[in-house]
XYZ file of C-alpha atoms in Angstrom:
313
model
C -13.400 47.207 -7.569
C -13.791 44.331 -5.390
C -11.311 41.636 -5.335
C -12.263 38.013 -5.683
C -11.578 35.831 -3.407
C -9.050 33.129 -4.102
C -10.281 29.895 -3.285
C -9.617 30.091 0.338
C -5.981 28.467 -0.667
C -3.838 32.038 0.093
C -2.734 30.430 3.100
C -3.632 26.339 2.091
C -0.567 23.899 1.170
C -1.759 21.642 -0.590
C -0.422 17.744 -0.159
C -1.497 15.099 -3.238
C 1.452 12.743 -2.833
C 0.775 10.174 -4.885
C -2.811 9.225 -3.333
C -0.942 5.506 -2.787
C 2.463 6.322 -0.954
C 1.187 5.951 1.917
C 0.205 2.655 3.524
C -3.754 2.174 4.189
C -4.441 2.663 8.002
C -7.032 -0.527 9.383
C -9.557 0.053 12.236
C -11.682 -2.433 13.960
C -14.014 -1.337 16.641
C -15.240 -4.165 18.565
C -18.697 -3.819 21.399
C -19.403 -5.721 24.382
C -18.911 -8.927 23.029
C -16.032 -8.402 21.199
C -17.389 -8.535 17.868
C -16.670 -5.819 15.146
C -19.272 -3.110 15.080
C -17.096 -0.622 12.844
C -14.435 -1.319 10.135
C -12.292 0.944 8.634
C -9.344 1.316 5.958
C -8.451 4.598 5.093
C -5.244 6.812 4.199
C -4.997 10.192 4.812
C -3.193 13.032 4.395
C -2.826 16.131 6.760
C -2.240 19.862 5.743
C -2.315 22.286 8.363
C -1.143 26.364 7.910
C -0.163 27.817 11.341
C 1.378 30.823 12.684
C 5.229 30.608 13.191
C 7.314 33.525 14.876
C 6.991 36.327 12.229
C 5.723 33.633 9.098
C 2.828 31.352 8.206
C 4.045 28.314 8.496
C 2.688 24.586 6.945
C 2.657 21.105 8.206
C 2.145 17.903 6.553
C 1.377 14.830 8.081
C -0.404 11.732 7.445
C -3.314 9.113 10.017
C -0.457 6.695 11.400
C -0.797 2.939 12.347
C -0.383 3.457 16.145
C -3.419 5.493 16.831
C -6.383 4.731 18.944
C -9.737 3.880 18.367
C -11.291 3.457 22.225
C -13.248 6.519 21.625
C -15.403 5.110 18.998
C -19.082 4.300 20.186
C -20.385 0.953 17.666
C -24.086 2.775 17.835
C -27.361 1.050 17.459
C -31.084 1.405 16.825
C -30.970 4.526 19.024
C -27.925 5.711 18.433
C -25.386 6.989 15.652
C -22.238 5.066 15.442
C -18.886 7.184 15.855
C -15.042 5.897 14.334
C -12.828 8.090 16.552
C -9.312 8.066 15.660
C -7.086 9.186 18.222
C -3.106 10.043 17.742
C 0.109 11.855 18.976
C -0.408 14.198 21.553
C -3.818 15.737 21.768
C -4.616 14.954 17.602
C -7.782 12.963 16.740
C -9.959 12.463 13.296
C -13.492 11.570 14.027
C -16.256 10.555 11.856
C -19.894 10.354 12.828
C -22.624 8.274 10.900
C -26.477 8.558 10.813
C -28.337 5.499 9.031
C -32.044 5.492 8.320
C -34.167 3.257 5.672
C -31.485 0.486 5.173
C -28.382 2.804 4.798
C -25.737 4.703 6.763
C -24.134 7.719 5.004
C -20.609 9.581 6.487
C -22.212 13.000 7.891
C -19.797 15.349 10.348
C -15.882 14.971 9.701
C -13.659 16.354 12.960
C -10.353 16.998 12.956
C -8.527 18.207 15.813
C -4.896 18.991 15.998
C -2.382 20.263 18.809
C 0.097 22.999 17.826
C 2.167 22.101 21.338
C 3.349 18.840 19.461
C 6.557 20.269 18.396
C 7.366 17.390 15.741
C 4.175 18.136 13.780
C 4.550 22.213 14.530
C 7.677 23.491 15.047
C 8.204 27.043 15.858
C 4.051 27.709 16.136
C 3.557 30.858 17.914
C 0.673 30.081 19.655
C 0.555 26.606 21.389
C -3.487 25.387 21.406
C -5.909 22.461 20.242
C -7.976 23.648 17.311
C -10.867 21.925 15.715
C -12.392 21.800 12.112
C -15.512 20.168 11.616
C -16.785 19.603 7.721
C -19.425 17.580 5.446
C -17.425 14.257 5.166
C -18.633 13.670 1.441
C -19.497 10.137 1.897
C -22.232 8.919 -0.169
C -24.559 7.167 1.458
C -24.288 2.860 1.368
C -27.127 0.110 1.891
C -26.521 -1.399 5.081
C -24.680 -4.799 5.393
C -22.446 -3.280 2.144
C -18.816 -1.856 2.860
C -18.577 1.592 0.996
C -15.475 1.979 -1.012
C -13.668 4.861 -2.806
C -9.956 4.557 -4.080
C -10.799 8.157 -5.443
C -8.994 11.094 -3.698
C -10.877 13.344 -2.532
C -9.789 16.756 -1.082
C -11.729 18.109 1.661
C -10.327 21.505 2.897
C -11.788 24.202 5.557
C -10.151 27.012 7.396
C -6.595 26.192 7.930
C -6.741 22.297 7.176
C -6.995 20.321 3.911
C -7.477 16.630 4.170
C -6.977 14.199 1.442
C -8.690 11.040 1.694
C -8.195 8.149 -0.466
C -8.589 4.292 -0.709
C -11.147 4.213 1.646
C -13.317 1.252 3.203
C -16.015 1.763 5.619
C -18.546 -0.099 6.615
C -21.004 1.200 10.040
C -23.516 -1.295 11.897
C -21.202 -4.199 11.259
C -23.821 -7.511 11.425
C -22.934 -10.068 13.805
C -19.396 -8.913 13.654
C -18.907 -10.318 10.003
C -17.182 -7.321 7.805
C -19.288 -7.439 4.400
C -17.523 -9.321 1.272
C -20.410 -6.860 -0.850
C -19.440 -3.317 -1.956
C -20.857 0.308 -2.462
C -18.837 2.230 -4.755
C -18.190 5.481 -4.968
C -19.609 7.219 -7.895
C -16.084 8.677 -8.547
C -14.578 5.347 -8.956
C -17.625 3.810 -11.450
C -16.261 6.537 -13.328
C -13.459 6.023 -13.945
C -11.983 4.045 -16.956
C -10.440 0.370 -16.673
C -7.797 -0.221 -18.541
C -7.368 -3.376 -20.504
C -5.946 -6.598 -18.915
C -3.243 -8.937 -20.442
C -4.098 -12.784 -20.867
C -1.088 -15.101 -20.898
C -1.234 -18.778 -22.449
C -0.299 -21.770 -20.834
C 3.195 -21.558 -22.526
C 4.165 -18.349 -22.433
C 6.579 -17.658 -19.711
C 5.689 -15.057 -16.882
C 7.038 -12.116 -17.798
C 9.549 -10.296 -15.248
C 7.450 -7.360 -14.013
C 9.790 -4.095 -13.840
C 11.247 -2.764 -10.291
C 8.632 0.230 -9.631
C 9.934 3.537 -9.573
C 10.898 5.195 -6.217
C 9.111 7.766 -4.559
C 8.957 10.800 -6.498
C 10.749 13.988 -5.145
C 8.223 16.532 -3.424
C 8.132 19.985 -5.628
C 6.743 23.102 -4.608
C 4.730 25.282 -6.768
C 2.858 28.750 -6.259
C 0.144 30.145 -8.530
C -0.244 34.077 -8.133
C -2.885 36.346 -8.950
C -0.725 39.567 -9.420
C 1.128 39.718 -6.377
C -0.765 37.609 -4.138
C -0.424 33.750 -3.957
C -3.452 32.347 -4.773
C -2.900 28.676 -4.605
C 0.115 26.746 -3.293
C 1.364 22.951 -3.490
C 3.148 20.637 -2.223
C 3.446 17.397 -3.829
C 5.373 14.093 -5.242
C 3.620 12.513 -8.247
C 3.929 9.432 -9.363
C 1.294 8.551 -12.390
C -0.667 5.511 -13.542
C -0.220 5.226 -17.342
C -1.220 3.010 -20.347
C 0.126 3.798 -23.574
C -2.128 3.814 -26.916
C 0.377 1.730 -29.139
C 1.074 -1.677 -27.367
C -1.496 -1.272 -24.052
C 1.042 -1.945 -21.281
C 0.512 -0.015 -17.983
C 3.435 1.848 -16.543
C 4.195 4.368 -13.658
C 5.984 6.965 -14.068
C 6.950 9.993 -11.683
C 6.928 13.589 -12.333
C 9.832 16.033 -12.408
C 9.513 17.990 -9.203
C 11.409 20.607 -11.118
C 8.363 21.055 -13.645
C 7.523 24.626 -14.429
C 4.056 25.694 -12.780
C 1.292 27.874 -14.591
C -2.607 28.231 -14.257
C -5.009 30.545 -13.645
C -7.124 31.080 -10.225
C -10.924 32.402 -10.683
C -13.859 32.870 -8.171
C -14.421 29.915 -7.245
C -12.214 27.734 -9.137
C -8.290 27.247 -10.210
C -6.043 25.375 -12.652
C -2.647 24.504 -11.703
C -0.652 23.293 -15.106
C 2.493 21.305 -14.668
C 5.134 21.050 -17.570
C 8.240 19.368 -18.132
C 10.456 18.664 -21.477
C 8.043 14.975 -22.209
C 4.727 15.613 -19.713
C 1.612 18.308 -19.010
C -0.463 17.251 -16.264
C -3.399 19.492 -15.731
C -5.223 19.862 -12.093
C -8.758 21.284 -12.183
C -9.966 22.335 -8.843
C -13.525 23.740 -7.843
C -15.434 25.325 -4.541
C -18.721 24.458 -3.810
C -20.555 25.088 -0.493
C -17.425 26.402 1.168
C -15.715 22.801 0.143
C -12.607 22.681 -2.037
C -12.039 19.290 -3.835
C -9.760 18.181 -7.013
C -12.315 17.822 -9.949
C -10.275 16.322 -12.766
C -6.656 15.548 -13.342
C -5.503 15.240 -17.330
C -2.293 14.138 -18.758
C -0.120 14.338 -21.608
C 2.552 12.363 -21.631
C 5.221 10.894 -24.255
C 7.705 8.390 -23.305
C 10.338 6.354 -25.939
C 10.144 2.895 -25.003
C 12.828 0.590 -26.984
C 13.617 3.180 -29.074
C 9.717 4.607 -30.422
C 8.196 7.036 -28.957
C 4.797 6.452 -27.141
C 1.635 8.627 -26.435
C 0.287 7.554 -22.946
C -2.761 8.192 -21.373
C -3.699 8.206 -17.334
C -5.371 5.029 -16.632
């Protein structure tokens, strides 16, 4: 019998740290007259499988502040506009546009990364710049709009998984004047808003509590049989509002919690468990593109003394 094939993850790490760990790189490509053509705010994170000395090795890494955007070309009439990102030694993430009938849309993501930088790929066998080119999964935007997604979305081919999230992009900047009007991603009008808290004139402002630290980064492996179908690598830390008195809370996830799941065709679930939470990952291919569909949580904390069911917000 033929074996499936397993997601294209036996030799993927993959990183979901959070989606808000990191800090939110800003880009500002300015033309001739020094006015911005292309603006940009975007966090990323990096997950590259290379050959070590004997062993496949991973990398993680995420789009630093000191990177380089001279490469990018504002575009016009005639031409598409391109955000070129260029870091460390020989790395760059590139982005080009196309816009037609009042909108521009995200088409061909590039990544390219050098396994000579040592701090990024220790011990890689061999030493070259590789490239990955992929459908960026932007939606397309009405000109004059900035498009927004605080959504992470996984985009992985080959070797490479990136994870993109709280994003802000806006192409064919007019007159250099960065749009105050948005176009939302259709993952982010979907998701749920929790309830806000209204405070009278003579109530006191309530102390808001320290926020947790940054979770601890836990390893987990999903096998089908003997073979490793799907591996992670990720700190969790969890946006919660509890049923009973509607307070928000974040929380972060044992990176000791026991793994399960199952790995299909062109699917896989990857089930986290600990003594007080379940948080469920549902991932799905489609058109050689591997992206986290839906995250669910159970979750039960005791809060002065009761015990509370709490929901992801």
């Amino acid at each position: 019998m033929q074996r499936p094939p397993v997601l294209h993850l036996a030799a993927l790490l993959l990183l979901l740290t959070g989606f808000s760990l990191t800090e939110a790189v800003e880009i500002k490509v300015h033309d001739n007259n020094n006015k911005t053509c292309i603006y940009a705010i975007l966090s990323v994170n990096f997950t590259v499988v290379y050959e070590g000395n004997g062993t496949m090795k991973n990398t993680t890494f995420t789009l630093p502040n000191s990177l380089s955007s001279n490469g990018s070309v504002c575009g016009d009439n005639n031409s598409a506009p391109l955000l070129k990102m260029d870091f460390g030694p020989g790395h760059s993430l590139s982005l080009n546009f196309s816009h037609s009938a009042g909108i521009f849309r995200g088409d061909v993501l590039t990544f390219t990364y050098n396994t000579s930088d040592t701090n990024l790929f220790p011990g890689a066998k061999n030493t070259s710049v590789n490239q990955v080119a992929v459908d960026s999964l932007m939606e397309a935007a009405p000109l004059n709009t900035v498009y927004t997604c605080r959504s992470a979305k996984a985009i992985a081919s080959k070797e490479v998984i990136m994870v993109f999230y709280d994003v802000s992009l806006q192409a064919l900047v007019e007159n250099g004047t960065i749009s105050k009007n948005e176009s939302i991603c259709k993952a982010d009008m979907s998701t749920t808003m929790g309830p806000l808290t209204t405070w009278t004139a003579s109530t006191m402002t309530p102390t808001k509590p320290p926020p947790p630290p940054i979770p601890s980064v836990g390893n987990y492996t999903l096998k089908n049989g003997s073979e490793t179908c799907l591996l992670a690598n990720m700190g969790l830390q969890l946006n919660l509002t509890c049923m009973e008195d509607n307070q928000t809370r974040l929380i972060n996830i044992d990176s000791n919690s026991t793994a399960s799941g199952l790995c299909g065709d062109q699917n896989a679930t990857l089930v986290l468990e600990d003594m007080k939470t379940t948080v469920s990952f549902h991932f799905m291919v489609e058109q050689s593109k591997f992206f986290l569909k839906e995250v669910k949580a159970n979750i039960s904390l005791v809060v002065n003394g009761s015990s509370k069911y709490c929901r992801l917000q």
